[in-house]
Amino acid sequence: MSDTAPHDNAIAKGTPFATKTLMPLMNTPFAPGTHLQAIEAMAPGSQRDIAQAEYYYFSSQPEQALAAAAPYLDSPDVTARLSACLICAYANLPLGQAHEAKALLDQMNAILAKASERSPQLGAASAFASATAAVLLHLPLPQELPDAGALLPLLPRGLRTFALYVQAHLLYLKGEYAISAGIVEATLLMGATAYPIPAIYLRLVAVMDYMSLKNVDKAREHLLAAWELARPDDLIEPFGEHHGLLGGMLESVIKPKWPGDFKRIIDITYLFSAGWRRVHNPVTGDEVADDLTTTEFATAMLATRGWANQEIADHLGVSINTVKRHLAHAMDKLGVKSRKGLQRYMLR
């Protein structure tokens, strides 16, 4: 592993970042199926190494992601260190290492507290990493986080695109589904699809929004668009991360046509969700359920969002009795007697 030279640590005037090590693969436009060429075109050393670690993570290879990113956790290049913290924090979740993940999140927040004193650009880099980590884990945002209007112009285009996903996800968590979907649609119209990783995440939050708005056709459209972007490079991890929020769309759309990929996604979901809850639940005091099957969870999520049993059955392609059975099992496991009782155990 070779690191950046000392001068890479400086922030050049007039450019967003003098280093190119803040999530470089996320920040790179490439055609679907060409991630390897995109990585190989990067400068050897930290930029290429971190891009490879990103790919390992987004293709659901957490052990390899951790091995590739960990050497940069003490890098003198702060943006390389932030990238390594973010990748390693999330890679630790499916590996059952929640304590390590939480320590890395705390490290990012500590960098954020000091970064803006060095330069606005470095402050933006730190804010991007900290906000991304917090929102995806549904944790409170760091107090030091700048306003999005001040943050976005300081980010390069690919990271700005992902930051808009983070903003849309945050609005989803606040129940502002139409506004969130509007941000996604506008960002996609402005060329976000050139950046496959941010575009996949944007499409998935649109699925979440449209399912909450009961616009199943639009949700399906965005899910299939995300899947078309992801499959050529096997960028499958985001689907497992978002499963519980997608309102049964993976069961409805992906499972019938791509059963092998669907099984992989479910395996990812179980591992990621277990780690996610070990960080999320203690910090927030929420009790998001950890002992339901993915089908029970998806059914319960739809039920708590106001979907009738017949609507759920039609959406999932199962009988109404199957829906009733899934809901009964979920309620029994959680010790509740009504749909309202399920709400405290569901994702927001």
CSV table of C-alpha atoms in Angstrom, one decimal:
chain,number,residue,atom,x,y,z
A,1,MET,CA,0.0,0.0,0.0
A,2,SER,CA,1.4,3.4,-1.0
A,3,ASP,CA,0.0,6.6,0.5
A,4,THR,CA,-0.3,10.1,-0.8
A,5,ALA,CA,2.7,12.4,-0.6
A,6,PRO,CA,2.6,15.0,2.1
A,7,HIS,CA,1.7,17.8,-0.3
A,8,ASP,CA,-1.5,15.9,-1.2
A,9,ASN,CA,-2.8,16.9,2.2
A,10,ALA,CA,-3.0,20.6,1.2
A,11,ILE,CA,-6.2,22.0,-0.3
A,12,ALA,CA,-5.5,23.8,-3.5
A,13,LYS,CA,-7.2,27.2,-4.1
A,14,GLY,CA,-10.0,27.2,-6.6
A,15,THR,CA,-10.6,23.5,-6.7
A,16,PRO,CA,-13.0,21.4,-4.6
A,17,PHE,CA,-10.2,19.0,-3.4
A,18,ALA,CA,-6.5,18.8,-4.1
A,19,THR,CA,-6.7,15.1,-3.3
A,20,LYS,CA,-9.0,12.7,-5.2
A,21,THR,CA,-9.3,10.1,-2.4
A,22,LEU,CA,-12.8,11.0,-1.1
A,23,MET,CA,-14.8,8.0,-2.3
A,24,PRO,CA,-13.2,8.1,-5.8
A,25,LEU,CA,-15.3,5.4,-7.4
A,26,MET,CA,-18.5,7.0,-6.2
A,27,ASN,CA,-17.2,10.2,-7.7
A,28,THR,CA,-16.4,8.7,-11.1
A,29,PRO,CA,-18.7,8.5,-14.1
A,30,PHE,CA,-18.4,5.1,-15.9
A,31,ALA,CA,-20.6,3.1,-18.2
A,32,PRO,CA,-22.3,0.0,-16.6
A,33,GLY,CA,-20.0,-3.0,-16.8
A,34,THR,CA,-16.8,-0.9,-16.9
A,35,HIS,CA,-16.0,-0.4,-13.2
A,36,LEU,CA,-12.6,-2.3,-13.6
A,37,GLN,CA,-11.5,0.0,-16.3
A,38,ALA,CA,-12.5,3.0,-14.3
A,39,ILE,CA,-10.5,1.9,-11.3
A,40,GLU,CA,-7.4,1.0,-13.4
A,41,ALA,CA,-7.5,4.4,-15.0
A,42,MET,CA,-7.0,6.0,-11.5
A,43,ALA,CA,-3.6,7.1,-10.1
A,44,PRO,CA,-1.8,4.2,-8.3
A,45,GLY,CA,-1.8,4.4,-4.6
A,46,SER,CA,-4.5,5.7,-2.3
A,47,GLN,CA,-6.9,6.8,-5.0
A,48,ARG,CA,-7.0,3.4,-6.8
A,49,ASP,CA,-6.8,1.4,-3.5
A,50,ILE,CA,-9.8,3.2,-2.0
A,51,ALA,CA,-11.8,2.9,-5.2
A,52,GLN,CA,-11.1,-0.9,-5.1
A,53,ALA,CA,-12.3,-1.0,-1.5
A,54,GLU,CA,-15.4,0.8,-2.5
A,55,TYR,CA,-16.1,-1.7,-5.3
A,56,TYR,CA,-15.6,-4.6,-2.8
A,57,TYR,CA,-18.1,-3.0,-0.5
A,58,PHE,CA,-20.8,-2.2,-3.1
A,59,SER,CA,-20.5,-5.7,-4.6
A,60,SER,CA,-21.0,-7.2,-1.1
A,61,GLN,CA,-17.5,-8.4,-0.3
A,62,PRO,CA,-17.1,-6.8,3.1
A,63,GLU,CA,-14.0,-8.7,4.2
A,64,GLN,CA,-12.1,-7.6,1.1
A,65,ALA,CA,-13.4,-4.0,1.5
A,66,LEU,CA,-12.1,-3.9,5.0
A,67,ALA,CA,-8.7,-5.3,4.1
A,68,ALA,CA,-8.3,-2.8,1.2
A,69,ALA,CA,-9.5,0.3,3.2
A,70,ALA,CA,-8.1,-0.4,6.7
A,71,PRO,CA,-4.5,0.6,5.8
A,72,TYR,CA,-5.7,4.2,5.2
A,73,LEU,CA,-7.4,4.6,8.6
A,74,ASP,CA,-4.3,6.5,9.8
A,75,SER,CA,-3.5,8.1,6.5
A,76,PRO,CA,-2.1,11.7,6.6
A,77,ASP,CA,-4.5,12.5,3.7
A,78,VAL,CA,-7.6,13.4,5.6
A,79,THR,CA,-10.0,12.6,2.7
A,80,ALA,CA,-8.4,9.2,2.3
A,81,ARG,CA,-8.9,8.6,6.0
A,82,LEU,CA,-12.5,9.7,5.8
A,83,SER,CA,-13.1,7.3,2.9
A,84,ALA,CA,-11.5,4.5,4.9
A,85,CYS,CA,-13.6,5.3,8.0
A,86,LEU,CA,-16.8,5.2,6.0
A,87,ILE,CA,-16.0,2.1,4.0
A,88,CYS,CA,-14.7,0.2,7.1
A,89,ALA,CA,-17.6,1.3,9.3
A,90,TYR,CA,-20.1,-0.1,6.8
A,91,ALA,CA,-18.1,-3.2,6.0
A,92,ASN,CA,-18.0,-4.0,9.7
A,93,LEU,CA,-21.8,-4.2,10.0
A,94,PRO,CA,-22.4,-7.4,8.0
A,95,LEU,CA,-19.3,-8.9,9.7
A,96,GLY,CA,-21.0,-8.5,13.1
A,97,GLN,CA,-18.5,-6.0,14.4
A,98,ALA,CA,-20.9,-3.3,15.5
A,99,HIS,CA,-18.5,-1.9,18.1
A,100,GLU,CA,-15.8,-1.3,15.5
A,101,ALA,CA,-18.3,0.3,13.2
A,102,LYS,CA,-19.5,2.7,15.9
A,103,ALA,CA,-15.9,3.6,16.8
A,104,LEU,CA,-15.3,4.6,13.2
A,105,LEU,CA,-18.4,6.7,13.0
A,106,ASP,CA,-17.2,8.5,16.1
A,107,GLN,CA,-13.8,9.0,14.5
A,108,MET,CA,-15.5,10.6,11.5
A,109,ASN,CA,-17.4,13.0,13.7
A,110,ALA,CA,-14.2,13.9,15.5
A,111,ILE,CA,-12.6,14.8,12.2
A,112,LEU,CA,-15.7,16.9,11.3
A,113,ALA,CA,-15.4,18.9,14.5
A,114,LYS,CA,-12.0,20.1,13.4
A,115,ALA,CA,-12.0,20.0,9.6
A,116,SER,CA,-13.8,23.3,8.9
A,117,GLU,CA,-11.1,25.1,10.9
A,118,ARG,CA,-8.6,24.0,8.3
A,119,SER,CA,-10.6,24.8,5.1
A,120,PRO,CA,-14.2,25.0,3.9
A,121,GLN,CA,-13.5,22.2,1.4
A,122,LEU,CA,-12.1,19.9,4.0
A,123,GLY,CA,-15.1,20.7,6.2
A,124,ALA,CA,-17.4,19.7,3.3
A,125,ALA,CA,-15.5,16.4,2.8
A,126,SER,CA,-15.9,15.6,6.5
A,127,ALA,CA,-19.6,16.7,6.5
A,128,PHE,CA,-20.3,14.5,3.5
A,129,ALA,CA,-18.8,11.4,5.2
A,130,SER,CA,-20.5,12.1,8.6
A,131,ALA,CA,-23.9,12.8,7.1
A,132,THR,CA,-23.7,9.8,4.8
A,133,ALA,CA,-22.9,7.5,7.8
A,134,ALA,CA,-25.6,9.0,10.0
A,135,VAL,CA,-28.5,9.1,7.6
A,136,LEU,CA,-28.0,5.6,6.2
A,137,LEU,CA,-28.0,4.3,9.8
A,138,HIS,CA,-31.0,6.5,10.7
A,139,LEU,CA,-29.0,8.2,13.4
A,140,PRO,CA,-29.1,11.8,14.6
A,141,LEU,CA,-27.1,14.2,12.4
A,142,PRO,CA,-23.8,15.6,14.0
A,143,GLN,CA,-24.3,19.0,15.5
A,144,GLU,CA,-21.3,20.4,13.6
A,145,LEU,CA,-22.9,19.5,10.2
A,146,PRO,CA,-23.2,22.6,7.9
A,147,ASP,CA,-26.4,23.4,6.1
A,148,ALA,CA,-26.9,21.5,2.8
A,149,GLY,CA,-26.9,24.7,0.8
A,150,ALA,CA,-23.4,25.5,2.1
A,151,LEU,CA,-22.1,21.9,1.7
A,152,LEU,CA,-23.2,20.9,-1.8
A,153,PRO,CA,-21.4,23.6,-3.9
A,154,LEU,CA,-18.1,22.5,-2.3
A,155,LEU,CA,-18.4,18.9,-3.4
A,156,PRO,CA,-17.4,17.5,-6.8
A,157,ARG,CA,-20.2,16.4,-9.0
A,158,GLY,CA,-20.4,12.7,-8.2
A,159,LEU,CA,-20.2,13.3,-4.5
A,160,ARG,CA,-22.8,16.1,-4.8
A,161,THR,CA,-25.1,13.6,-6.5
A,162,PHE,CA,-24.7,11.1,-3.6
A,163,ALA,CA,-25.2,14.0,-1.1
A,164,LEU,CA,-28.5,14.7,-2.8
A,165,TYR,CA,-29.4,11.1,-2.2
A,166,VAL,CA,-28.6,11.6,1.5
A,167,GLN,CA,-30.8,14.7,1.5
A,168,ALA,CA,-33.6,12.8,-0.2
A,169,HIS,CA,-33.3,9.9,2.3
A,170,LEU,CA,-33.4,12.4,5.2
A,171,LEU,CA,-36.6,13.9,3.8
A,172,TYR,CA,-38.0,10.4,3.5
A,173,LEU,CA,-37.3,9.8,7.2
A,174,LYS,CA,-39.2,12.9,8.0
A,175,GLY,CA,-42.2,11.7,6.0
A,176,GLU,CA,-41.8,14.3,3.2
A,177,TYR,CA,-42.1,11.7,0.4
A,178,ALA,CA,-43.2,13.9,-2.4
A,179,ILE,CA,-40.4,16.4,-1.8
A,180,SER,CA,-37.9,13.6,-1.5
A,181,ALA,CA,-39.0,12.1,-4.8
A,182,GLY,CA,-38.8,15.5,-6.4
A,183,ILE,CA,-35.2,15.8,-5.4
A,184,VAL,CA,-34.5,12.4,-6.9
A,185,GLU,CA,-36.2,13.1,-10.2
A,186,ALA,CA,-34.5,16.5,-10.6
A,187,THR,CA,-31.1,15.1,-9.8
A,188,LEU,CA,-31.6,12.3,-12.3
A,189,LEU,CA,-32.6,14.8,-15.0
A,190,MET,CA,-29.4,16.7,-14.4
A,191,GLY,CA,-27.2,13.8,-15.4
A,192,ALA,CA,-26.9,11.7,-12.2
A,193,THR,CA,-27.1,8.4,-14.2
A,194,ALA,CA,-23.5,9.0,-15.4
A,195,TYR,CA,-22.5,8.1,-11.8
A,196,PRO,CA,-23.8,4.6,-11.3
A,197,ILE,CA,-23.3,4.3,-7.6
A,198,PRO,CA,-25.0,7.5,-6.6
A,199,ALA,CA,-27.7,6.8,-9.2
A,200,ILE,CA,-28.5,3.4,-7.8
A,201,TYR,CA,-29.0,4.9,-4.3
A,202,LEU,CA,-31.1,7.7,-5.7
A,203,ARG,CA,-33.3,5.3,-7.5
A,204,LEU,CA,-33.8,3.2,-4.4
A,205,VAL,CA,-34.9,6.2,-2.3
A,206,ALA,CA,-37.4,7.0,-5.0
A,207,VAL,CA,-38.8,3.4,-4.7
A,208,MET,CA,-39.1,4.1,-0.9
A,209,ASP,CA,-40.9,7.4,-1.6
A,210,TYR,CA,-43.3,6.1,-4.3
A,211,MET,CA,-44.2,3.0,-2.2
A,212,SER,CA,-45.1,5.3,0.6
A,213,LEU,CA,-47.2,7.4,-1.8
A,214,LYS,CA,-48.8,4.1,-3.1
A,215,ASN,CA,-47.5,4.8,-6.6
A,216,VAL,CA,-46.4,1.3,-7.4
A,217,ASP,CA,-45.8,1.8,-11.1
A,218,LYS,CA,-43.3,4.6,-10.4
A,219,ALA,CA,-41.6,2.6,-7.7
A,220,ARG,CA,-41.3,-0.4,-10.1
A,221,GLU,CA,-39.8,1.9,-12.8
A,222,HIS,CA,-37.1,3.2,-10.5
A,223,LEU,CA,-36.3,-0.3,-9.1
A,224,LEU,CA,-35.8,-1.7,-12.5
A,225,ALA,CA,-33.7,1.3,-13.5
A,226,ALA,CA,-31.5,0.8,-10.5
A,227,TRP,CA,-31.2,-2.9,-11.2
A,228,GLU,CA,-30.2,-2.3,-14.8
A,229,LEU,CA,-27.4,0.0,-13.5
A,230,ALA,CA,-26.3,-2.4,-10.9
A,231,ARG,CA,-26.2,-5.8,-12.6
A,232,PRO,CA,-23.4,-5.4,-15.1
A,233,ASP,CA,-20.9,-4.6,-12.2
A,234,ASP,CA,-22.6,-6.7,-9.6
A,235,LEU,CA,-23.3,-3.6,-7.4
A,236,ILE,CA,-25.8,-5.6,-5.3
A,237,GLU,CA,-25.1,-4.3,-1.8
A,238,PRO,CA,-27.4,-1.3,-1.9
A,239,PHE,CA,-30.4,-3.5,-2.5
A,240,GLY,CA,-29.7,-5.5,0.6
A,241,GLU,CA,-29.2,-2.3,2.6
A,242,HIS,CA,-32.5,-0.9,1.6
A,243,HIS,CA,-34.7,-4.1,1.6
A,244,GLY,CA,-36.8,-3.2,4.6
A,245,LEU,CA,-37.7,0.2,3.2
A,246,LEU,CA,-38.6,-0.9,-0.3
A,247,GLY,CA,-42.1,-2.1,0.5
A,248,GLY,CA,-41.9,-5.6,-0.9
A,249,MET,CA,-40.7,-4.4,-4.3
A,250,LEU,CA,-37.8,-6.9,-4.4
A,251,GLU,CA,-40.2,-9.7,-3.7
A,252,SER,CA,-42.6,-8.4,-6.3
A,253,VAL,CA,-40.2,-7.5,-9.1
A,254,ILE,CA,-36.7,-9.1,-8.6
A,255,LYS,CA,-37.6,-12.5,-7.1
A,256,PRO,CA,-39.7,-13.8,-10.0
A,257,LYS,CA,-37.2,-13.0,-12.7
A,258,TRP,CA,-33.9,-13.2,-10.9
A,259,PRO,CA,-34.4,-15.7,-8.1
A,260,GLY,CA,-30.7,-16.4,-7.6
A,261,ASP,CA,-29.9,-12.7,-7.2
A,262,PHE,CA,-32.9,-12.2,-4.9
A,263,LYS,CA,-31.5,-14.9,-2.6
A,264,ARG,CA,-28.2,-13.1,-2.5
A,265,ILE,CA,-29.9,-9.9,-1.7
A,266,ILE,CA,-31.8,-11.5,1.2
A,267,ASP,CA,-28.6,-13.0,2.5
A,268,ILE,CA,-27.0,-9.5,2.4
A,269,THR,CA,-30.1,-8.1,4.1
A,270,TYR,CA,-29.9,-10.4,7.1
A,271,LEU,CA,-26.2,-9.8,7.7
A,272,PHE,CA,-26.4,-6.0,7.1
A,273,SER,CA,-29.6,-5.5,9.1
A,274,ALA,CA,-28.2,-7.4,12.2
A,275,GLY,CA,-25.2,-5.0,12.3
A,276,TRP,CA,-27.3,-2.0,11.5
A,277,ARG,CA,-29.6,-2.7,14.4
A,278,ARG,CA,-26.7,-3.2,16.8
A,279,VAL,CA,-25.6,0.4,16.1
A,280,HIS,CA,-29.0,2.0,15.4
A,281,ASN,CA,-31.2,0.7,18.2
A,282,PRO,CA,-28.9,1.6,21.2
A,283,VAL,CA,-28.2,5.1,19.9
A,284,THR,CA,-31.7,6.0,19.1
A,285,GLY,CA,-33.7,4.0,21.6
A,286,ASP,CA,-35.8,2.6,18.8
A,287,GLU,CA,-36.7,-1.1,18.8
A,288,VAL,CA,-36.5,-2.0,15.1
A,289,ALA,CA,-37.4,-5.7,14.9
A,290,ASP,CA,-34.5,-8.2,14.5
A,291,ASP,CA,-36.3,-11.5,14.6
A,292,LEU,CA,-38.7,-11.3,11.7
A,293,THR,CA,-38.0,-12.9,8.3
A,294,THR,CA,-37.6,-10.5,5.4
A,295,THR,CA,-41.0,-11.4,4.1
A,296,GLU,CA,-42.7,-10.9,7.4
A,297,PHE,CA,-40.9,-7.5,7.8
A,298,ALA,CA,-41.9,-6.4,4.3
A,299,THR,CA,-45.5,-7.4,4.9
A,300,ALA,CA,-45.6,-5.7,8.3
A,301,MET,CA,-44.0,-2.5,6.8
A,302,LEU,CA,-46.8,-2.3,4.2
A,303,ALA,CA,-49.5,-3.0,6.8
A,304,THR,CA,-48.2,-0.2,9.1
A,305,ARG,CA,-48.2,2.2,6.1
A,306,GLY,CA,-51.9,1.7,5.6
A,307,TRP,CA,-52.0,-1.0,3.0
A,308,ALA,CA,-55.0,-3.4,3.2
A,309,ASN,CA,-54.4,-7.1,3.2
A,310,GLN,CA,-55.7,-7.5,-0.3
A,311,GLU,CA,-53.5,-4.7,-1.6
A,312,ILE,CA,-50.5,-6.4,0.0
A,313,ALA,CA,-51.5,-9.8,-1.4
A,314,ASP,CA,-51.9,-8.3,-4.9
A,315,HIS,CA,-48.5,-6.5,-4.7
A,316,LEU,CA,-46.6,-9.5,-3.4
A,317,GLY,CA,-48.4,-12.0,-5.7
A,318,VAL,CA,-49.6,-14.2,-2.8
A,319,SER,CA,-53.0,-15.1,-1.3
A,320,ILE,CA,-54.7,-12.9,1.3
A,321,ASN,CA,-54.4,-15.8,3.7
A,322,THR,CA,-50.6,-15.8,3.2
A,323,VAL,CA,-50.5,-12.1,4.1
A,324,LYS,CA,-52.6,-12.8,7.2
A,325,ARG,CA,-50.3,-15.6,8.2
A,326,HIS,CA,-47.2,-13.4,7.8
A,327,LEU,CA,-48.8,-10.6,9.9
A,328,ALA,CA,-49.9,-13.1,12.6
A,329,HIS,CA,-46.4,-14.5,12.8
A,330,ALA,CA,-44.9,-11.0,13.0
A,331,MET,CA,-47.3,-9.9,15.7
A,332,ASP,CA,-46.7,-13.1,17.7
A,333,LYS,CA,-42.9,-12.8,17.5
A,334,LEU,CA,-43.1,-9.1,18.7
A,335,GLY,CA,-45.8,-9.7,21.3
A,336,VAL,CA,-48.3,-7.2,19.8
A,337,LYS,CA,-52.0,-7.5,18.9
A,338,SER,CA,-52.5,-4.9,16.2
A,339,ARG,CA,-51.0,-3.1,13.2
A,340,LYS,CA,-50.6,-0.1,15.4
A,341,GLY,CA,-48.5,-2.2,17.8
A,342,LEU,CA,-46.2,-3.2,14.9
A,343,GLN,CA,-45.2,0.4,14.2
A,344,ARG,CA,-42.7,0.8,17.0
A,345,TYR,CA,-40.7,-2.2,15.5
A,346,MET,CA,-40.7,-1.0,11.9
A,347,LEU,CA,-38.3,1.2,10.1
A,348,ARG,CA,-39.2,4.9,9.9
